[in-house]
Amino acid sequence: MLVGGVDSPVRAFRSVGGSPVFFARGTGAYLIDVDGRRYLDLVSSWGANILGNAPPGVVAAVRAAAVRGLTFGAPSPLEHELAEEIRRAVPVAERLRFVSSGTEAVMSAVRAARGFTGRSKVVKFDGGYHGHSDGLLARAGSGVATASLPDSAGVPSAVVGETLVSRYNDPDSLADLFERQGSAVAAVVVEPVAGNMGVVLPQPGFLSAVSRLAHDHGALVIADEVITGFRLRRGTVHESLGLHADLVTLGKVIGGGMPVGAYGGRRDVMEVVAPLGPVYQAGTLSGNPVAMAAGRAMLDRLTASTYSTLERLGAQLEALLHRLSDEVGGAPVTLTRAGSMLGLFFAGGPIRDRQDAERSDRNRYARFFHAVLDRGVYLPPSALETTFLSAAIRPRDLQLAESALRAGFRAARSA
Ligand SMILES: *Cc1c(COP(=O)(O)O)cnc(C)c1O
């Protein structure tokens, strides 16, 4: 009955073959399918479940909020509290607006940037994913890439024509683009650590060049931290990576497992948004009290020790994968990692951009994925998606996954 059996395409396993696992429950580091089989969860709901499945404190906050009202369609104190908490960790967000998804957050940030600058073009990077709004579905990474759609049908070329695509980690191509069309560019949108073509780390100097070029040409910078925000540290990562952002977008982790996105930034830019300014943006369920309660409870639990735990787990998994791929041998494997985000490419390195990422051998990944899945470890069902760890995982859980991962590399090796 559901289109393709799913509500989001990557879930359909098209890129790895076979049929999707249907989950009945999740608890801590594990997911349990409808037949009662247990899987170590290395997807973490695409990064949102940073504390694992159904963390008790977040669940309790959701319960308590739900009995007070599921939605008001009017302001409530909780959204202000969560906004304040985000502001303390995200200095660029002088003003914030909650929405219900990362897609909406980026779409709205782009609209605000256009309204503020009076310009129409937006620059994105090949392999960057910024949600499925029409204009941003150009060369958009994992889900779109593995569906083999260059763009999406149903998106008018006039709309995508306002989107300019540059190469990640290639400041020269961006400089060229600005040279030619800089005066028409409203904003550059960039993932400070790319997480939608596997994990692609920004090379030194790339992000600072992005903001310098944008600002020299009067364009704004949107740091799309829907994945990285509150996943790599308590707050955003663009500052420490040299990107001077005017606007930032958040999602995934800040919703505590509920549908939440947010965009924020410089006060003068954000004040173009209604009701203060002429840029319209609204949402019936925006700032939903149950979702806000989940977000608050989540953020309350993200401490320095959460991030050091995640870093240790990330390093442990990376070392384990290195050791096993060396031991098993076969085609080259390249690992990329930022904290609890890990990219696994069946290709030689380095991986600097979409073209590099796409060298990853999808057939090998598919065999790896299924061998590992059969042994109770749930990895992202696509070669170009990120593996996400949660702080609910114990070092021992990863040790137990060793034999599954070894079997995966063996399956990947066999032609
Ligand atoms: C997931 C993601 C989005 C879209 O968020 P949704 O909640 O899926 O709409 C936008 N940008 C980035 C970087 C993402 O990873």
GROMACS .gro file of C-alpha atoms and ligand atoms in nm:
model
  430
    1MET     CA    1   0.000   0.000   0.000
    2LEU     CA    2   0.277   0.244   0.084
    3VAL     CA    3   0.475   0.357  -0.219
    4GLY     CA    4   0.760   0.110  -0.254
    5GLY     CA    5   0.666  -0.015   0.094
    6VAL     CA    6   0.837   0.281   0.261
    7ASP     CA    7   0.804   0.646   0.355
    8SER     CA    8   1.160   0.742   0.261
    9PRO     CA    9   1.340   0.579  -0.035
   10VAL     CA   10   1.669   0.456   0.114
   11ARG     CA   11   1.472   0.239   0.357
   12ALA     CA   12   1.358   0.022   0.064
   13PHE     CA   13   1.705  -0.146   0.029
   14ARG     CA   14   1.712  -0.074  -0.345
   15SER     CA   15   2.081   0.000  -0.330
   16VAL     CA   16   2.176  -0.323  -0.147
   17GLY     CA   17   1.896  -0.548  -0.274
   18GLY     CA   18   1.674  -0.776  -0.067
   19SER     CA   19   1.382  -0.668   0.146
   20PRO     CA   20   1.388  -0.415   0.427
   21VAL     CA   21   1.378  -0.528   0.786
   22PHE     CA   22   1.063  -0.414   0.968
   23PHE     CA   23   1.132  -0.303   1.319
   24ALA     CA   24   0.897  -0.345   1.609
   25ARG     CA   25   1.102  -0.189   1.888
   26GLY     CA   26   1.429  -0.035   1.978
   27THR     CA   27   1.602  -0.021   2.311
   28GLY     CA   28   1.944   0.125   2.380
   29ALA     CA   29   2.200   0.002   2.128
   30TYR     CA   30   1.963  -0.256   1.977
   31LEU     CA   31   1.672  -0.273   1.735
   32ILE     CA   32   1.428  -0.566   1.743
   33ASP     CA   33   1.247  -0.666   1.425
   34VAL     CA   34   0.890  -0.790   1.392
   35ASP     CA   35   1.013  -1.153   1.418
   36GLY     CA   36   1.193  -1.082   1.743
   37ARG     CA   37   1.547  -1.077   1.594
   38ARG     CA   38   1.789  -0.834   1.755
   39TYR     CA   39   2.033  -0.608   1.570
   40LEU     CA   40   2.310  -0.382   1.691
   41ASP     CA   41   2.196  -0.043   1.559
   42LEU     CA   42   2.469   0.136   1.361
   43VAL     CA   43   2.227   0.367   1.181
   44SER     CA   44   2.080   0.540   1.486
   45SER     CA   45   1.786   0.669   1.281
   46TRP     CA   46   2.031   0.847   1.049
   47GLY     CA   47   2.202   1.013   1.339
   48ALA     CA   48   1.902   1.134   1.537
   49ASN     CA   49   1.925   0.867   1.806
   50ILE     CA   50   2.253   0.986   1.953
   51LEU     CA   51   2.168   0.831   2.291
   52GLY     CA   52   2.041   0.511   2.136
   53ASN     CA   53   1.684   0.388   2.106
   54ALA     CA   54   1.418   0.512   2.346
   55PRO     CA   55   1.645   0.672   2.607
   56PRO     CA   56   1.439   0.655   2.930
   57GLY     CA   57   1.478   1.023   3.022
   58VAL     CA   58   1.361   1.140   2.680
   59VAL     CA   59   1.072   0.896   2.678
   60ALA     CA   60   0.963   1.017   3.022
   61ALA     CA   61   0.971   1.379   2.905
   62VAL     CA   62   0.762   1.290   2.600
   63ARG     CA   63   0.506   1.111   2.818
   64ALA     CA   64   0.483   1.401   3.058
   65ALA     CA   65   0.442   1.653   2.775
   66ALA     CA   66   0.185   1.442   2.591
   67VAL     CA   67  -0.059   1.437   2.880
   68ARG     CA   68  -0.042   1.816   2.899
   69GLY     CA   69  -0.141   1.849   2.534
   70LEU     CA   70  -0.026   1.712   2.200
   71THR     CA   71  -0.039   2.041   2.015
   72PHE     CA   72  -0.156   2.392   2.092
   73GLY     CA   73  -0.103   2.571   1.762
   74ALA     CA   74  -0.003   2.863   1.983
   75PRO     CA   75   0.312   2.964   2.170
   76SER     CA   76   0.423   2.769   2.477
   77PRO     CA   77   0.719   2.809   2.715
   78LEU     CA   78   0.890   2.487   2.604
   79GLU     CA   79   0.988   2.614   2.259
   80HIS     CA   80   1.149   2.921   2.418
   81GLU     CA   81   1.339   2.703   2.661
   82LEU     CA   82   1.472   2.476   2.389
   83ALA     CA   83   1.565   2.779   2.176
   84GLU     CA   84   1.759   2.930   2.469
   85GLU     CA   85   1.939   2.605   2.523
   86ILE     CA   86   2.036   2.585   2.156
   87ARG     CA   87   2.144   2.949   2.156
   88ARG     CA   88   2.385   2.885   2.442
   89ALA     CA   89   2.562   2.623   2.231
   90VAL     CA   90   2.524   2.782   1.886
   91PRO     CA   91   2.648   3.140   1.900
   92VAL     CA   92   2.551   3.226   1.542
   93ALA     CA   93   2.184   3.159   1.621
   94GLU     CA   94   2.091   3.501   1.758
   95ARG     CA   95   1.737   3.429   1.645
   96LEU     CA   96   1.583   3.088   1.583
   97ARG     CA   97   1.272   2.937   1.426
   98PHE     CA   98   1.156   2.579   1.480
   99VAL     CA   99   1.010   2.375   1.194
  100SER     CA  100   0.929   2.006   1.162
  101SER     CA  101   1.213   1.866   0.949
  102GLY     CA  102   1.561   1.937   0.822
  103THR     CA  103   1.417   1.983   0.474
  104GLU     CA  104   1.198   2.266   0.596
  105ALA     CA  105   1.485   2.419   0.790
  106VAL     CA  106   1.714   2.447   0.487
  107MET     CA  107   1.434   2.547   0.251
  108SER     CA  108   1.337   2.827   0.491
  109ALA     CA  109   1.695   2.940   0.551
  110VAL     CA  110   1.743   2.970   0.175
  111ARG     CA  111   1.423   3.173   0.150
  112ALA     CA  112   1.540   3.404   0.428
  113ALA     CA  113   1.877   3.447   0.256
  114ARG     CA  114   1.705   3.535  -0.070
  115GLY     CA  115   1.472   3.775   0.107
  116PHE     CA  116   1.761   3.941   0.287
  117THR     CA  117   1.994   3.977  -0.011
  118GLY     CA  118   1.734   4.031  -0.282
  119ARG     CA  119   1.925   3.777  -0.493
  120SER     CA  120   1.803   3.446  -0.633
  121LYS     CA  121   2.087   3.198  -0.689
  122VAL     CA  122   2.198   2.940  -0.434
  123VAL     CA  123   2.527   2.753  -0.442
  124LYS     CA  124   2.553   2.398  -0.313
  125PHE     CA  125   2.818   2.131  -0.344
  126ASP     CA  126   2.799   1.814  -0.548
  127GLY     CA  127   2.705   1.532  -0.310
  128GLY     CA  128   2.568   1.767  -0.044
  129TYR     CA  129   2.214   1.682   0.066
  130HIS     CA  130   2.000   1.955   0.209
  131GLY     CA  131   1.659   1.793   0.218
  132HIS     CA  132   1.421   1.737  -0.069
  133SER     CA  133   1.295   2.086  -0.141
  134ASP     CA  134   1.275   2.139  -0.518
  135GLY     CA  135   1.564   2.379  -0.563
  136LEU     CA  136   1.808   2.173  -0.361
  137LEU     CA  137   1.750   1.844  -0.541
  138ALA     CA  138   2.044   1.896  -0.771
  139ARG     CA  139   2.336   1.655  -0.734
  140ALA     CA  140   2.216   1.571  -0.389
  141GLY     CA  141   2.409   1.268  -0.266
  142SER     CA  142   2.318   0.934  -0.114
  143GLY     CA  143   1.945   0.872  -0.137
  144VAL     CA  144   1.917   1.045  -0.471
  145ALA     CA  145   2.249   0.917  -0.604
  146THR     CA  146   2.181   0.554  -0.529
  147ALA     CA  147   1.837   0.579  -0.686
  148SER     CA  148   2.034   0.674  -0.998
  149LEU     CA  149   1.831   0.986  -1.051
  150PRO     CA  150   2.056   1.268  -1.167
  151ASP     CA  151   1.805   1.505  -1.014
  152SER     CA  152   1.440   1.437  -0.948
  153ALA     CA  153   1.157   1.422  -1.196
  154GLY     CA  154   0.888   1.669  -1.108
  155VAL     CA  155   1.131   1.950  -1.037
  156PRO     CA  156   1.104   2.223  -1.300
  157SER     CA  157   1.436   2.303  -1.464
  158ALA     CA  158   1.365   2.671  -1.400
  159VAL     CA  159   1.373   2.599  -1.026
  160VAL     CA  160   1.694   2.396  -1.031
  161GLY     CA  161   1.833   2.659  -1.267
  162GLU     CA  162   1.858   2.887  -0.964
  163THR     CA  163   2.091   2.633  -0.799
  164LEU     CA  164   2.460   2.636  -0.886
  165VAL     CA  165   2.666   2.330  -0.803
  166SER     CA  166   3.032   2.345  -0.707
  167ARG     CA  167   3.278   2.075  -0.604
  168TYR     CA  168   3.331   1.990  -0.239
  169ASN     CA  169   3.686   2.055  -0.122
  170ASP     CA  170   3.763   2.253  -0.437
  171PRO     CA  171   3.790   2.624  -0.357
  172ASP     CA  172   3.910   2.699  -0.712
  173SER     CA  173   3.587   2.575  -0.869
  174LEU     CA  174   3.394   2.789  -0.622
  175ALA     CA  175   3.611   3.093  -0.695
  176ASP     CA  176   3.541   3.043  -1.067
  177LEU     CA  177   3.171   3.021  -1.005
  178PHE     CA  178   3.171   3.340  -0.796
  179GLU     CA  179   3.381   3.514  -1.059
  180ARG     CA  180   3.112   3.448  -1.317
  181GLN     CA  181   2.788   3.473  -1.119
  182GLY     CA  182   2.881   3.605  -0.773
  183SER     CA  183   2.656   3.909  -0.783
  184ALA     CA  184   2.347   3.688  -0.827
  185VAL     CA  185   2.426   3.453  -0.538
  186ALA     CA  186   2.208   3.484  -0.226
  187ALA     CA  187   2.378   3.207  -0.030
  188VAL     CA  188   2.614   2.914  -0.026
  189VAL     CA  189   2.480   2.613   0.162
  190VAL     CA  190   2.734   2.364   0.285
  191GLU     CA  191   2.765   2.067   0.521
  192PRO     CA  192   3.077   2.147   0.729
  193VAL     CA  193   3.144   1.773   0.740
  194ALA     CA  194   2.969   1.612   0.445
  195GLY     CA  195   2.757   1.321   0.566
  196ASN     CA  196   2.539   1.234   0.270
  197MET     CA  197   2.800   1.082   0.039
  198GLY     CA  198   2.946   0.872   0.314
  199VAL     CA  199   3.159   1.090   0.540
  200VAL     CA  200   3.375   1.338   0.351
  201LEU     CA  201   3.589   1.559   0.569
  202PRO     CA  202   3.658   1.918   0.471
  203GLN     CA  203   4.022   1.966   0.370
  204PRO     CA  204   4.213   2.233   0.560
  205GLY     CA  205   4.130   2.576   0.421
  206PHE     CA  206   3.824   2.468   0.222
  207LEU     CA  207   3.554   2.598   0.456
  208SER     CA  208   3.731   2.925   0.530
  209ALA     CA  209   3.761   2.979   0.152
  210VAL     CA  210   3.387   2.912   0.118
  211SER     CA  211   3.291   3.185   0.363
  212ARG     CA  212   3.554   3.428   0.236
  213LEU     CA  213   3.441   3.394  -0.125
  214ALA     CA  214   3.074   3.417  -0.032
  215HIS     CA  215   3.119   3.724   0.185
  216ASP     CA  216   3.349   3.897  -0.066
  217HIS     CA  217   3.063   3.870  -0.314
  218GLY     CA  218   2.787   3.978  -0.076
  219ALA     CA  219   2.640   3.629  -0.038
  220LEU     CA  220   2.542   3.464   0.289
  221VAL     CA  221   2.672   3.134   0.423
  222ILE     CA  222   2.430   2.868   0.545
  223ALA     CA  223   2.598   2.599   0.754
  224ASP     CA  224   2.376   2.293   0.713
  225GLU     CA  225   2.432   2.119   1.045
  226VAL     CA  226   2.121   1.901   1.035
  227ILE     CA  227   2.352   1.603   1.087
  228THR     CA  228   2.655   1.754   1.258
  229GLY     CA  229   2.475   1.987   1.501
  230PHE     CA  230   2.489   1.833   1.851
  231ARG     CA  231   2.626   1.510   1.701
  232LEU     CA  232   2.995   1.599   1.694
  233ARG     CA  233   2.991   1.833   1.990
  234ARG     CA  234   2.742   2.018   2.205
  235GLY     CA  235   2.656   2.281   1.946
  236THR     CA  236   2.772   2.328   1.588
  237VAL     CA  237   3.107   2.247   1.426
  238HIS     CA  238   3.136   2.510   1.152
  239GLU     CA  239   3.305   2.766   1.380
  240SER     CA  240   3.593   2.539   1.474
  241LEU     CA  241   3.636   2.432   1.112
  242GLY     CA  242   3.685   2.790   0.993
  243LEU     CA  243   3.345   2.847   0.831
  244HIS     CA  244   3.192   3.186   0.912
  245ALA     CA  245   2.821   3.123   0.884
  246ASP     CA  246   2.537   3.372   0.878
  247LEU     CA  247   2.266   3.110   0.909
  248VAL     CA  248   2.265   2.759   1.048
  249THR     CA  249   2.021   2.471   1.007
  250LEU     CA  250   1.959   2.196   1.260
  251GLY     CA  251   1.750   1.880   1.278
  252LYS     CA  252   1.800   1.513   1.363
  253VAL     CA  253   1.958   1.518   1.714
  254ILE     CA  254   1.781   1.834   1.838
  255GLY     CA  255   1.442   1.664   1.805
  256GLY     CA  256   1.530   1.384   2.044
  257GLY     CA  257   1.371   1.137   1.801
  258MET     CA  258   1.070   1.355   1.719
  259PRO     CA  259   1.022   1.548   1.392
  260VAL     CA  260   1.205   1.875   1.455
  261GLY     CA  261   1.416   2.108   1.249
  262ALA     CA  262   1.535   2.462   1.315
  263TYR     CA  263   1.700   2.746   1.132
  264GLY     CA  264   1.864   3.042   1.292
  265GLY     CA  265   2.133   3.297   1.252
  266ARG     CA  266   2.225   3.661   1.253
  267ARG     CA  267   1.951   3.870   1.402
  268ASP     CA  268   1.935   4.113   1.109
  269VAL     CA  269   1.896   3.824   0.864
  270MET     CA  270   1.642   3.628   1.068
  271GLU     CA  271   1.429   3.938   1.123
  272VAL     CA  272   1.326   3.930   0.757
  273VAL     CA  273   1.109   3.632   0.854
  274ALA     CA  274   0.736   3.686   0.929
  275PRO     CA  275   0.588   3.825   1.150
  276LEU     CA  276   0.877   4.075   1.167
  277GLY     CA  277   0.962   4.083   0.798
  278PRO     CA  278   0.834   4.006   0.450
  279VAL     CA  279   0.961   3.644   0.418
  280TYR     CA  280   0.671   3.408   0.489
  281GLN     CA  281   0.728   3.079   0.668
  282ALA     CA  282   0.487   2.894   0.895
  283GLY     CA  283   0.393   2.553   1.036
  284THR     CA  284   0.083   2.409   1.205
  285LEU     CA  285   0.296   2.177   1.420
  286SER     CA  286   0.608   2.396   1.443
  287GLY     CA  287   0.738   2.411   1.799
  288ASN     CA  288   0.511   2.118   1.886
  289PRO     CA  289   0.514   2.077   2.265
  290VAL     CA  290   0.583   1.703   2.266
  291ALA     CA  291   0.866   1.740   2.017
  292MET     CA  292   1.011   2.034   2.210
  293ALA     CA  293   1.002   1.830   2.531
  294ALA     CA  294   1.189   1.550   2.357
  295GLY     CA  295   1.448   1.794   2.225
  296ARG     CA  296   1.500   1.952   2.566
  297ALA     CA  297   1.535   1.620   2.740
  298MET     CA  298   1.784   1.512   2.474
  299LEU     CA  299   1.996   1.826   2.495
  300ASP     CA  300   1.995   1.810   2.875
  301ARG     CA  301   2.163   1.472   2.847
  302LEU     CA  302   2.434   1.565   2.597
  303THR     CA  303   2.739   1.639   2.806
  304ALA     CA  304   3.110   1.652   2.739
  305SER     CA  305   3.128   1.291   2.852
  306THR     CA  306   2.869   1.187   2.590
  307TYR     CA  307   3.098   1.321   2.319
  308SER     CA  308   3.411   1.162   2.460
  309THR     CA  309   3.225   0.830   2.478
  310LEU     CA  310   3.117   0.870   2.116
  311GLU     CA  311   3.470   0.958   2.009
  312ARG     CA  312   3.607   0.647   2.182
  313LEU     CA  313   3.343   0.427   2.022
  314GLY     CA  314   3.409   0.581   1.681
  315ALA     CA  315   3.782   0.517   1.716
  316GLN     CA  316   3.716   0.162   1.834
  317LEU     CA  317   3.491   0.082   1.539
  318GLU     CA  318   3.733   0.243   1.294
  319ALA     CA  319   4.025   0.041   1.432
  320LEU     CA  320   3.819  -0.278   1.424
  321LEU     CA  321   3.716  -0.222   1.061
  322HIS     CA  322   4.077  -0.147   0.963
  323ARG     CA  323   4.202  -0.458   1.132
  324LEU     CA  324   3.934  -0.683   0.981
  325SER     CA  325   3.965  -0.546   0.629
  326ASP     CA  326   4.345  -0.591   0.646
  327GLU     CA  327   4.305  -0.941   0.784
  328VAL     CA  328   4.054  -1.048   0.519
  329GLY     CA  329   4.223  -0.865   0.232
  330GLY     CA  330   4.075  -0.817  -0.112
  331ALA     CA  331   3.983  -0.486  -0.269
  332PRO     CA  332   4.091  -0.168  -0.090
  333VAL     CA  333   3.874  -0.020   0.183
  334THR     CA  334   3.891   0.343   0.288
  335LEU     CA  335   3.746   0.466   0.616
  336THR     CA  336   3.663   0.826   0.694
  337ARG     CA  337   3.545   0.942   1.033
  338ALA     CA  338   3.436   1.242   1.232
  339GLY     CA  339   3.359   1.137   1.591
  340SER     CA  340   3.061   0.904   1.582
  341MET     CA  341   3.010   0.940   1.204
  342LEU     CA  342   3.191   0.685   0.993
  343GLY     CA  343   3.221   0.643   0.616
  344LEU     CA  344   3.312   0.301   0.475
  345PHE     CA  345   3.415   0.299   0.109
  346PHE     CA  346   3.505  -0.007  -0.092
  347ALA     CA  347   3.756   0.202  -0.284
  348GLY     CA  348   4.108   0.330  -0.244
  349GLY     CA  349   4.154   0.674  -0.092
  350PRO     CA  350   4.156   0.964  -0.064
  351ILE     CA  351   3.787   1.051  -0.053
  352ARG     CA  352   3.753   1.425  -0.106
  353ASP     CA  353   3.436   1.474  -0.305
  354ARG     CA  354   3.138   1.306  -0.467
  355GLN     CA  355   3.342   1.162  -0.753
  356ASP     CA  356   3.580   0.996  -0.509
  357ALA     CA  357   3.291   0.867  -0.296
  358GLU     CA  358   3.119   0.720  -0.600
  359ARG     CA  359   3.420   0.503  -0.673
  360SER     CA  360   3.304   0.288  -0.380
  361ASP     CA  361   3.205  -0.053  -0.513
  362ARG     CA  362   2.833  -0.086  -0.450
  363ASN     CA  363   2.820  -0.457  -0.515
  364ARG     CA  364   3.085  -0.522  -0.257
  365TYR     CA  365   2.906  -0.299  -0.010
  366ALA     CA  366   2.579  -0.483  -0.077
  367ARG     CA  367   2.741  -0.821  -0.001
  368PHE     CA  368   2.910  -0.677   0.307
  369PHE     CA  369   2.581  -0.526   0.426
  370HIS     CA  370   2.380  -0.847   0.393
  371ALA     CA  371   2.641  -1.072   0.551
  372VAL     CA  372   2.659  -0.835   0.846
  373LEU     CA  373   2.281  -0.796   0.866
  374ASP     CA  374   2.232  -1.174   0.871
  375ARG     CA  375   2.456  -1.179   1.179
  376GLY     CA  376   2.263  -0.918   1.370
  377VAL     CA  377   2.425  -0.584   1.290
  378TYR     CA  378   2.220  -0.314   1.119
  379LEU     CA  379   2.427  -0.088   0.891
  380PRO     CA  380   2.300   0.183   0.657
  381PRO     CA  381   2.137   0.010   0.357
  382SER     CA  382   2.336   0.212   0.103
  383ALA     CA  383   2.703   0.236   0.015
  384LEU     CA  384   2.691   0.615   0.028
  385GLU     CA  385   2.532   0.661   0.368
  386THR     CA  386   2.699   0.731   0.698
  387THR     CA  387   2.729   0.481   0.982
  388PHE     CA  388   2.620   0.650   1.306
  389LEU     CA  389   2.711   0.531   1.653
  390SER     CA  390   2.507   0.603   1.962
  391ALA     CA  391   2.627   0.652   2.316
  392ALA     CA  392   2.413   0.354   2.421
  393ILE     CA  393   2.665   0.123   2.254
  394ARG     CA  394   2.914  -0.039   2.490
  395PRO     CA  395   3.267  -0.134   2.381
  396ARG     CA  396   3.156  -0.492   2.436
  397ASP     CA  397   2.874  -0.455   2.179
  398LEU     CA  398   3.135  -0.369   1.916
  399GLN     CA  399   3.351  -0.664   2.023
  400LEU     CA  400   3.051  -0.890   1.975
  401ALA     CA  401   3.000  -0.743   1.627
  402GLU     CA  402   3.351  -0.846   1.524
  403SER     CA  403   3.259  -1.183   1.377
  404ALA     CA  404   2.967  -1.031   1.185
  405LEU     CA  405   3.192  -0.764   1.037
  406ARG     CA  406   3.461  -1.021   0.950
  407ALA     CA  407   3.198  -1.226   0.766
  408GLY     CA  408   3.099  -0.904   0.589
  409PHE     CA  409   3.450  -0.840   0.458
  410ARG     CA  410   3.475  -1.202   0.348
  411ALA     CA  411   3.148  -1.173   0.156
  412ALA     CA  412   3.265  -0.845   0.004
  413ARG     CA  413   3.589  -1.006  -0.110
  414SER     CA  414   3.425  -1.298  -0.292
  415ALA     CA  415   3.335  -1.197  -0.646
  416LIG     C1  416   1.885   1.474   0.686
  416LIG     C2  417   1.935   1.603   0.629
  416LIG     C3  418   1.849   1.704   0.585
  416LIG     C4  419   1.701   1.684   0.575
  416LIG     O1  420   1.641   1.659   0.696
  416LIG     P1  421   1.499   1.580   0.700
  416LIG     O2  422   1.460   1.589   0.843
  416LIG     O3  423   1.525   1.444   0.650
  416LIG     O4  424   1.407   1.657   0.612
  416LIG     C5  425   1.904   1.825   0.548
  416LIG     N1  426   2.037   1.845   0.551
  416LIG     C6  427   2.122   1.750   0.591
  416LIG     C7  428   2.268   1.780   0.595
  416LIG     C8  429   2.074   1.625   0.628
  416LIG     O5  430   2.160   1.528   0.661
   0.00000   0.00000   0.00000
